[in-house]
Amino acid sequence: MASESTAKTDTSITEHLHELVLNSSDVEDFLNELAQVSARNLSEPGDEMLCAITLLRQRKAATVASSSPAAEAVARLEYEFNQTPSMEASTSQATISVPDVREDGQWPEYSASLLSQGIRSVLAVPFQLEGETKAALLLYSSRPNRFGSRVLEFAEDFVSQTSLALRLAVRFAHYSETAANLRATLESRTVIDMAVGIIMAQNRCSQQDAFEILKTASSTRNSKLHDVAASVVNSLGQGPARTHYDG
């Protein structure tokens, strides 16, 4: 039963998820692993649940992970509808239960799509994250009224236990993306500085004048400043400019 599985594996789940945070290549990879862990620990023998996780971050496209190909097929609906149980759970930070989608009147088109895939009940539980980042665990079942108070309690407890790992994964992803953006900015700046130096030497002008020449060329060609600078550097016949930063 889900209660026994959850009770026995609290510590091992936490340790496993922390290892996944460190070993996952990106946050989407971690989310897929978390969805699989969720399905294994919240399903019961002979009554497998389909699990998905939705993640909403500022200035990022929504991410939807799933526990299996079957769950992925159902989870695609999260991209097709603006209003869903997971969206409401994420924004309201409250658990949302749809006991029987056949009788649901709040999300009629979404529920009709679920029915077409054999889903009869849905549970959406929000993760406890930081700032504007929102996420929810979605559980789907082919049985109506599958998520009673006992299962709901186990699901909320499981999400509470795993929220820290997800917070860490999101934070690491943010730091990684920030570092990558900084590296790209530094490398772009280096190419521009190299091009300015070349223009100064060729035209015997000041650094400011050389930079203005580069900006004018960028505007005239309707190209990015970095691209024009790279073409100036490449024009020396020594191949593409190479920059390197240890991150």
PDB file of C-alpha atoms in Angstrom:
ATOM      1  CA  MET A   1       0.000   0.000   0.000  1.00  0.00           C
ATOM      2  CA  ALA A   2       1.095   3.591  -0.532  1.00  0.00           C
ATOM      3  CA  SER A   3       1.113   4.259   3.221  1.00  0.00           C
ATOM      4  CA  GLU A   4       3.590   1.473   3.923  1.00  0.00           C
ATOM      5  CA  SER A   5       5.797   2.422   0.990  1.00  0.00           C
ATOM      6  CA  THR A   6       5.888   6.059   1.978  1.00  0.00           C
ATOM      7  CA  ALA A   7       6.516   5.325   5.646  1.00  0.00           C
ATOM      8  CA  LYS A   8       9.384   2.956   4.913  1.00  0.00           C
ATOM      9  CA  THR A   9      11.244   5.125   2.448  1.00  0.00           C
ATOM     10  CA  ASP A  10      11.126   8.687   3.804  1.00  0.00           C
ATOM     11  CA  THR A  11      14.878   8.844   4.443  1.00  0.00           C
ATOM     12  CA  SER A  12      15.931   6.829   1.390  1.00  0.00           C
ATOM     13  CA  ILE A  13      13.750   8.962  -0.910  1.00  0.00           C
ATOM     14  CA  THR A  14      15.296  12.165   0.421  1.00  0.00           C
ATOM     15  CA  GLU A  15      18.826  10.818   0.035  1.00  0.00           C
ATOM     16  CA  HIS A  16      18.063   9.507  -3.452  1.00  0.00           C
ATOM     17  CA  LEU A  17      16.621  12.837  -4.575  1.00  0.00           C
ATOM     18  CA  HIS A  18      19.581  14.777  -3.217  1.00  0.00           C
ATOM     19  CA  GLU A  19      21.869  12.504  -5.241  1.00  0.00           C
ATOM     20  CA  LEU A  20      19.693  13.160  -8.300  1.00  0.00           C
ATOM     21  CA  VAL A  21      20.040  16.913  -7.788  1.00  0.00           C
ATOM     22  CA  LEU A  22      23.819  16.565  -7.904  1.00  0.00           C
ATOM     23  CA  ASN A  23      23.888  14.116 -10.820  1.00  0.00           C
ATOM     24  CA  SER A  24      21.131  15.453 -13.099  1.00  0.00           C
ATOM     25  CA  SER A  25      22.302  17.311 -16.192  1.00  0.00           C
ATOM     26  CA  ASP A  26      19.545  19.926 -15.905  1.00  0.00           C
ATOM     27  CA  VAL A  27      16.343  20.686 -14.019  1.00  0.00           C
ATOM     28  CA  GLU A  28      14.165  18.911 -16.622  1.00  0.00           C
ATOM     29  CA  ASP A  29      16.188  15.730 -16.191  1.00  0.00           C
ATOM     30  CA  PHE A  30      15.666  15.964 -12.429  1.00  0.00           C
ATOM     31  CA  LEU A  31      11.922  16.560 -12.825  1.00  0.00           C
ATOM     32  CA  ASN A  32      11.504  13.428 -14.938  1.00  0.00           C
ATOM     33  CA  GLU A  33      13.351  11.410 -12.306  1.00  0.00           C
ATOM     34  CA  LEU A  34      11.204  12.956  -9.564  1.00  0.00           C
ATOM     35  CA  ALA A  35       8.028  12.092 -11.486  1.00  0.00           C
ATOM     36  CA  GLN A  36       9.165   8.451 -11.711  1.00  0.00           C
ATOM     37  CA  VAL A  37       9.999   8.354  -7.989  1.00  0.00           C
ATOM     38  CA  SER A  38       6.567   9.838  -7.254  1.00  0.00           C
ATOM     39  CA  ALA A  39       4.779   7.208  -9.344  1.00  0.00           C
ATOM     40  CA  ARG A  40       6.660   4.361  -7.657  1.00  0.00           C
ATOM     41  CA  ASN A  41       5.975   5.593  -4.148  1.00  0.00           C
ATOM     42  CA  LEU A  42       2.374   6.748  -4.501  1.00  0.00           C
ATOM     43  CA  SER A  43       0.983   3.899  -6.621  1.00  0.00           C
ATOM     44  CA  GLU A  44      -0.404   0.693  -5.166  1.00  0.00           C
ATOM     45  CA  PRO A  45       0.070  -2.853  -6.482  1.00  0.00           C
ATOM     46  CA  GLY A  46      -2.223  -3.366  -9.465  1.00  0.00           C
ATOM     47  CA  ASP A  47      -3.299   0.269  -9.435  1.00  0.00           C
ATOM     48  CA  GLU A  48      -0.543   2.360 -10.983  1.00  0.00           C
ATOM     49  CA  MET A  49      -0.906   6.128 -11.012  1.00  0.00           C
ATOM     50  CA  LEU A  50       0.373   8.311 -13.811  1.00  0.00           C
ATOM     51  CA  CYS A  51       2.468  11.205 -12.501  1.00  0.00           C
ATOM     52  CA  ALA A  52       3.521  14.518 -13.996  1.00  0.00           C
ATOM     53  CA  ILE A  53       5.212  17.635 -12.636  1.00  0.00           C
ATOM     54  CA  THR A  54       4.663  21.156 -13.918  1.00  0.00           C
ATOM     55  CA  LEU A  55       7.268  23.860 -13.272  1.00  0.00           C
ATOM     56  CA  LEU A  56       6.718  27.586 -13.871  1.00  0.00           C
ATOM     57  CA  ARG A  57       9.699  29.949 -13.714  1.00  0.00           C
ATOM     58  CA  GLN A  58      10.017  33.631 -14.549  1.00  0.00           C
ATOM     59  CA  ARG A  59      11.034  34.311 -18.158  1.00  0.00           C
ATOM     60  CA  LYS A  60      11.105  30.562 -18.847  1.00  0.00           C
ATOM     61  CA  ALA A  61       8.772  28.354 -20.839  1.00  0.00           C
ATOM     62  CA  ALA A  62       6.670  26.040 -18.691  1.00  0.00           C
ATOM     63  CA  THR A  63       8.302  22.665 -18.068  1.00  0.00           C
ATOM     64  CA  VAL A  64       6.228  19.478 -17.815  1.00  0.00           C
ATOM     65  CA  ALA A  65       7.884  16.225 -16.768  1.00  0.00           C
ATOM     66  CA  SER A  66       6.282  12.785 -16.621  1.00  0.00           C
ATOM     67  CA  SER A  67       6.789   9.366 -15.094  1.00  0.00           C
ATOM     68  CA  SER A  68       6.219   7.260 -18.234  1.00  0.00           C
ATOM     69  CA  PRO A  69       5.242   7.493 -21.915  1.00  0.00           C
ATOM     70  CA  ALA A  70       1.595   7.029 -20.914  1.00  0.00           C
ATOM     71  CA  ALA A  71       1.873   9.854 -18.384  1.00  0.00           C
ATOM     72  CA  GLU A  72       3.631  12.029 -20.960  1.00  0.00           C
ATOM     73  CA  ALA A  73       0.700  11.631 -23.366  1.00  0.00           C
ATOM     74  CA  VAL A  74      -1.704  12.890 -20.692  1.00  0.00           C
ATOM     75  CA  ALA A  75       0.665  15.587 -19.409  1.00  0.00           C
ATOM     76  CA  ARG A  76       0.844  17.186 -22.873  1.00  0.00           C
ATOM     77  CA  LEU A  77      -2.572  18.648 -22.064  1.00  0.00           C
ATOM     78  CA  GLU A  78      -0.794  21.025 -19.676  1.00  0.00           C
ATOM     79  CA  TYR A  79       0.642  22.771 -22.736  1.00  0.00           C
ATOM     80  CA  GLU A  80      -2.723  22.967 -24.499  1.00  0.00           C
ATOM     81  CA  PHE A  81      -4.867  24.612 -21.820  1.00  0.00           C
ATOM     82  CA  ASN A  82      -4.306  27.831 -19.878  1.00  0.00           C
ATOM     83  CA  GLN A  83      -6.487  26.778 -16.947  1.00  0.00           C
ATOM     84  CA  THR A  84      -5.890  23.357 -15.385  1.00  0.00           C
ATOM     85  CA  PRO A  85      -5.848  21.853 -11.874  1.00  0.00           C
ATOM     86  CA  SER A  86      -2.034  22.077 -11.793  1.00  0.00           C
ATOM     87  CA  MET A  87      -2.120  25.768 -12.719  1.00  0.00           C
ATOM     88  CA  GLU A  88      -4.644  26.517  -9.984  1.00  0.00           C
ATOM     89  CA  ALA A  89      -2.729  24.437  -7.432  1.00  0.00           C
ATOM     90  CA  SER A  90       0.529  26.231  -8.312  1.00  0.00           C
ATOM     91  CA  THR A  91      -0.900  29.752  -8.150  1.00  0.00           C
ATOM     92  CA  SER A  92      -3.137  29.244  -5.114  1.00  0.00           C
ATOM     93  CA  GLN A  93      -0.664  26.975  -3.284  1.00  0.00           C
ATOM     94  CA  ALA A  94      -3.582  24.704  -2.405  1.00  0.00           C
ATOM     95  CA  THR A  95      -4.254  21.062  -3.272  1.00  0.00           C
ATOM     96  CA  ILE A  96      -6.818  20.654  -6.054  1.00  0.00           C
ATOM     97  CA  SER A  97      -8.781  17.420  -6.436  1.00  0.00           C
ATOM     98  CA  VAL A  98     -11.052  16.425  -9.320  1.00  0.00           C
ATOM     99  CA  PRO A  99     -12.865  13.297  -8.039  1.00  0.00           C
ATOM    100  CA  ASP A 100     -14.521  12.506 -11.377  1.00  0.00           C
ATOM    101  CA  VAL A 101     -13.612  14.411 -14.522  1.00  0.00           C
ATOM    102  CA  ARG A 102     -16.826  13.161 -16.128  1.00  0.00           C
ATOM    103  CA  GLU A 103     -18.749  15.353 -13.680  1.00  0.00           C
ATOM    104  CA  ASP A 104     -16.303  18.273 -13.611  1.00  0.00           C
ATOM    105  CA  GLY A 105     -17.720  21.656 -14.595  1.00  0.00           C
ATOM    106  CA  GLN A 106     -14.711  23.872 -13.852  1.00  0.00           C
ATOM    107  CA  TRP A 107     -12.428  22.710 -16.694  1.00  0.00           C
ATOM    108  CA  PRO A 108     -14.883  21.193 -19.234  1.00  0.00           C
ATOM    109  CA  GLU A 109     -12.589  21.123 -22.292  1.00  0.00           C
ATOM    110  CA  TYR A 110      -9.604  19.922 -20.268  1.00  0.00           C
ATOM    111  CA  SER A 111     -11.737  17.237 -18.615  1.00  0.00           C
ATOM    112  CA  ALA A 112     -13.108  16.087 -21.973  1.00  0.00           C
ATOM    113  CA  SER A 113      -9.536  15.632 -23.216  1.00  0.00           C
ATOM    114  CA  LEU A 114      -8.669  13.633 -20.089  1.00  0.00           C
ATOM    115  CA  LEU A 115     -11.690  11.395 -20.621  1.00  0.00           C
ATOM    116  CA  SER A 116     -10.585  10.713 -24.183  1.00  0.00           C
ATOM    117  CA  GLN A 117      -7.383   9.267 -22.718  1.00  0.00           C
ATOM    118  CA  GLY A 118      -9.157   7.159 -20.114  1.00  0.00           C
ATOM    119  CA  ILE A 119      -8.466   9.407 -17.105  1.00  0.00           C
ATOM    120  CA  ARG A 120     -11.278   9.712 -14.540  1.00  0.00           C
ATOM    121  CA  SER A 121      -9.704  11.494 -11.553  1.00  0.00           C
ATOM    122  CA  VAL A 122      -6.907  14.015 -10.984  1.00  0.00           C
ATOM    123  CA  LEU A 123      -5.023  15.333  -7.971  1.00  0.00           C
ATOM    124  CA  ALA A 124      -2.729  18.390  -8.103  1.00  0.00           C
ATOM    125  CA  VAL A 125      -0.476  19.134  -5.115  1.00  0.00           C
ATOM    126  CA  PRO A 126       1.716  22.278  -5.026  1.00  0.00           C
ATOM    127  CA  PHE A 127       5.407  22.086  -4.118  1.00  0.00           C
ATOM    128  CA  GLN A 128       6.775  24.511  -1.541  1.00  0.00           C
ATOM    129  CA  LEU A 129       9.266  26.562  -3.544  1.00  0.00           C
ATOM    130  CA  GLU A 130      10.834  30.028  -3.385  1.00  0.00           C
ATOM    131  CA  GLY A 131       9.910  33.375  -4.908  1.00  0.00           C
ATOM    132  CA  GLU A 132       7.940  33.387  -8.135  1.00  0.00           C
ATOM    133  CA  THR A 133       8.835  29.794  -9.050  1.00  0.00           C
ATOM    134  CA  LYS A 134       5.818  27.502  -8.882  1.00  0.00           C
ATOM    135  CA  ALA A 135       5.420  23.748  -9.354  1.00  0.00           C
ATOM    136  CA  ALA A 136       2.822  21.054  -8.786  1.00  0.00           C
ATOM    137  CA  LEU A 137       2.684  17.269  -8.716  1.00  0.00           C
ATOM    138  CA  LEU A 138      -0.110  15.837 -10.846  1.00  0.00           C
ATOM    139  CA  LEU A 139      -1.553  12.388 -10.206  1.00  0.00           C
ATOM    140  CA  TYR A 140      -3.884  10.792 -12.772  1.00  0.00           C
ATOM    141  CA  SER A 141      -6.022   7.678 -12.341  1.00  0.00           C
ATOM    142  CA  SER A 142      -8.335   5.704 -14.598  1.00  0.00           C
ATOM    143  CA  ARG A 143     -10.612   5.238 -11.568  1.00  0.00           C
ATOM    144  CA  PRO A 144     -13.110   7.881 -10.424  1.00  0.00           C
ATOM    145  CA  ASN A 145     -12.829   9.023  -6.798  1.00  0.00           C
ATOM    146  CA  ARG A 146      -9.323   7.543  -6.617  1.00  0.00           C
ATOM    147  CA  PHE A 147      -7.857  10.278  -4.437  1.00  0.00           C
ATOM    148  CA  GLY A 148      -9.671  10.046  -1.132  1.00  0.00           C
ATOM    149  CA  SER A 149      -8.497  11.651   2.088  1.00  0.00           C
ATOM    150  CA  ARG A 150      -5.945   8.907   2.850  1.00  0.00           C
ATOM    151  CA  VAL A 151      -4.227   9.087  -0.549  1.00  0.00           C
ATOM    152  CA  LEU A 152      -4.436  12.879  -0.533  1.00  0.00           C
ATOM    153  CA  GLU A 153      -2.672  12.971   2.827  1.00  0.00           C
ATOM    154  CA  PHE A 154       0.103  10.659   1.590  1.00  0.00           C
ATOM    155  CA  ALA A 155       0.552  12.728  -1.577  1.00  0.00           C
ATOM    156  CA  GLU A 156       0.791  16.003   0.358  1.00  0.00           C
ATOM    157  CA  ASP A 157       3.275  14.446   2.779  1.00  0.00           C
ATOM    158  CA  PHE A 158       5.367  13.133  -0.126  1.00  0.00           C
ATOM    159  CA  VAL A 159       5.419  16.548  -1.821  1.00  0.00           C
ATOM    160  CA  SER A 160       6.412  18.174   1.474  1.00  0.00           C
ATOM    161  CA  GLN A 161       9.345  15.758   1.780  1.00  0.00           C
ATOM    162  CA  THR A 162      10.523  16.297  -1.790  1.00  0.00           C
ATOM    163  CA  SER A 163      10.053  20.082  -2.026  1.00  0.00           C
ATOM    164  CA  LEU A 164      13.532  20.785  -0.640  1.00  0.00           C
ATOM    165  CA  ALA A 165      15.189  18.688  -3.347  1.00  0.00           C
ATOM    166  CA  LEU A 166      13.204  20.497  -6.038  1.00  0.00           C
ATOM    167  CA  ARG A 167      14.122  23.882  -4.535  1.00  0.00           C
ATOM    168  CA  LEU A 168      17.789  22.888  -4.713  1.00  0.00           C
ATOM    169  CA  ALA A 169      17.448  21.688  -8.310  1.00  0.00           C
ATOM    170  CA  VAL A 170      15.816  24.971  -9.372  1.00  0.00           C
ATOM    171  CA  ARG A 171      18.429  27.012  -7.509  1.00  0.00           C
ATOM    172  CA  PHE A 172      21.318  25.066  -9.088  1.00  0.00           C
ATOM    173  CA  ALA A 173      19.723  25.521 -12.518  1.00  0.00           C
ATOM    174  CA  HIS A 174      19.487  29.268 -11.899  1.00  0.00           C
ATOM    175  CA  TYR A 175      23.151  29.493 -10.873  1.00  0.00           C
ATOM    176  CA  SER A 176      24.221  27.400 -13.866  1.00  0.00           C
ATOM    177  CA  GLU A 177      22.227  29.540 -16.299  1.00  0.00           C
ATOM    178  CA  THR A 178      23.547  32.742 -14.708  1.00  0.00           C
ATOM    179  CA  ALA A 179      27.125  31.496 -15.028  1.00  0.00           C
ATOM    180  CA  ALA A 180      26.557  30.498 -18.655  1.00  0.00           C
ATOM    181  CA  ASN A 181      25.085  33.920 -19.455  1.00  0.00           C
ATOM    182  CA  LEU A 182      28.002  35.666 -17.767  1.00  0.00           C
ATOM    183  CA  ARG A 183      30.498  33.524 -19.684  1.00  0.00           C
ATOM    184  CA  ALA A 184      28.757  34.322 -22.967  1.00  0.00           C
ATOM    185  CA  THR A 185      28.778  38.038 -22.102  1.00  0.00           C
ATOM    186  CA  LEU A 186      32.495  37.986 -21.288  1.00  0.00           C
ATOM    187  CA  GLU A 187      33.344  36.116 -24.464  1.00  0.00           C
ATOM    188  CA  SER A 188      31.252  38.516 -26.540  1.00  0.00           C
ATOM    189  CA  ARG A 189      32.944  41.478 -24.873  1.00  0.00           C
ATOM    190  CA  THR A 190      36.369  40.010 -25.678  1.00  0.00           C
ATOM    191  CA  VAL A 191      35.577  39.642 -29.389  1.00  0.00           C
ATOM    192  CA  ILE A 192      34.303  43.243 -29.497  1.00  0.00           C
ATOM    193  CA  ASP A 193      37.459  44.500 -27.768  1.00  0.00           C
ATOM    194  CA  MET A 194      39.613  42.582 -30.254  1.00  0.00           C
ATOM    195  CA  ALA A 195      37.704  44.088 -33.180  1.00  0.00           C
ATOM    196  CA  VAL A 196      38.069  47.605 -31.729  1.00  0.00           C
ATOM    197  CA  GLY A 197      41.823  47.069 -31.439  1.00  0.00           C
ATOM    198  CA  ILE A 198      42.025  45.943 -35.068  1.00  0.00           C
ATOM    199  CA  ILE A 199      40.039  48.975 -36.270  1.00  0.00           C
ATOM    200  CA  MET A 200      42.269  51.293 -34.187  1.00  0.00           C
ATOM    201  CA  ALA A 201      45.373  49.831 -35.821  1.00  0.00           C
ATOM    202  CA  GLN A 202      43.955  49.902 -39.336  1.00  0.00           C
ATOM    203  CA  ASN A 203      42.528  53.428 -39.115  1.00  0.00           C
ATOM    204  CA  ARG A 204      44.982  54.939 -36.617  1.00  0.00           C
ATOM    205  CA  CYS A 205      42.072  56.227 -34.588  1.00  0.00           C
ATOM    206  CA  SER A 206      41.091  56.350 -30.930  1.00  0.00           C
ATOM    207  CA  GLN A 207      39.315  53.555 -29.075  1.00  0.00           C
ATOM    208  CA  GLN A 208      36.103  55.608 -28.995  1.00  0.00           C
ATOM    209  CA  ASP A 209      36.270  56.297 -32.729  1.00  0.00           C
ATOM    210  CA  ALA A 210      36.937  52.627 -33.450  1.00  0.00           C
ATOM    211  CA  PHE A 211      33.950  51.582 -31.358  1.00  0.00           C
ATOM    212  CA  GLU A 212      31.737  54.112 -33.184  1.00  0.00           C
ATOM    213  CA  ILE A 213      32.891  52.657 -36.529  1.00  0.00           C
ATOM    214  CA  LEU A 214      31.911  49.201 -35.271  1.00  0.00           C
ATOM    215  CA  LYS A 215      28.502  50.426 -34.092  1.00  0.00           C
ATOM    216  CA  THR A 216      27.839  52.157 -37.407  1.00  0.00           C
ATOM    217  CA  ALA A 217      28.697  48.971 -39.305  1.00  0.00           C
ATOM    218  CA  SER A 218      26.368  47.005 -37.026  1.00  0.00           C
ATOM    219  CA  SER A 219      23.520  49.437 -37.673  1.00  0.00           C
ATOM    220  CA  THR A 220      24.152  49.603 -41.428  1.00  0.00           C
ATOM    221  CA  ARG A 221      24.242  45.818 -41.807  1.00  0.00           C
ATOM    222  CA  ASN A 222      21.362  45.342 -39.349  1.00  0.00           C
ATOM    223  CA  SER A 223      23.538  42.795 -37.546  1.00  0.00           C
ATOM    224  CA  LYS A 224      24.413  42.239 -33.909  1.00  0.00           C
ATOM    225  CA  LEU A 225      27.482  44.104 -32.677  1.00  0.00           C
ATOM    226  CA  HIS A 226      29.121  40.821 -31.685  1.00  0.00           C
ATOM    227  CA  ASP A 227      28.603  39.334 -35.168  1.00  0.00           C
ATOM    228  CA  VAL A 228      30.148  42.374 -36.883  1.00  0.00           C
ATOM    229  CA  ALA A 229      33.057  42.283 -34.433  1.00  0.00           C
ATOM    230  CA  ALA A 230      33.607  38.586 -35.136  1.00  0.00           C
ATOM    231  CA  SER A 231      33.679  39.269 -38.883  1.00  0.00           C
ATOM    232  CA  VAL A 232      36.338  41.953 -38.333  1.00  0.00           C
ATOM    233  CA  VAL A 233      38.476  39.537 -36.336  1.00  0.00           C
ATOM    234  CA  ASN A 234      37.959  36.732 -38.857  1.00  0.00           C
ATOM    235  CA  SER A 235      38.915  39.045 -41.700  1.00  0.00           C
ATOM    236  CA  LEU A 236      42.523  38.866 -40.538  1.00  0.00           C
ATOM    237  CA  GLY A 237      42.593  35.370 -42.021  1.00  0.00           C
ATOM    238  CA  GLN A 238      43.431  33.637 -38.744  1.00  0.00           C
ATOM    239  CA  GLY A 239      40.101  31.860 -38.392  1.00  0.00           C
ATOM    240  CA  PRO A 240      37.342  32.481 -35.846  1.00  0.00           C
ATOM    241  CA  ALA A 241      38.235  34.365 -32.694  1.00  0.00           C
ATOM    242  CA  ARG A 242      38.801  32.043 -29.752  1.00  0.00           C
ATOM    243  CA  THR A 243      37.997  32.969 -26.185  1.00  0.00           C
ATOM    244  CA  HIS A 244      38.016  30.784 -23.093  1.00  0.00           C
ATOM    245  CA  TYR A 245      36.895  31.239 -19.516  1.00  0.00           C
ATOM    246  CA  ASP A 246      37.068  28.668 -16.773  1.00  0.00           C
ATOM    247  CA  GLY A 247      33.681  28.431 -15.082  1.00  0.00           C
TER     248      GLY A 247
END
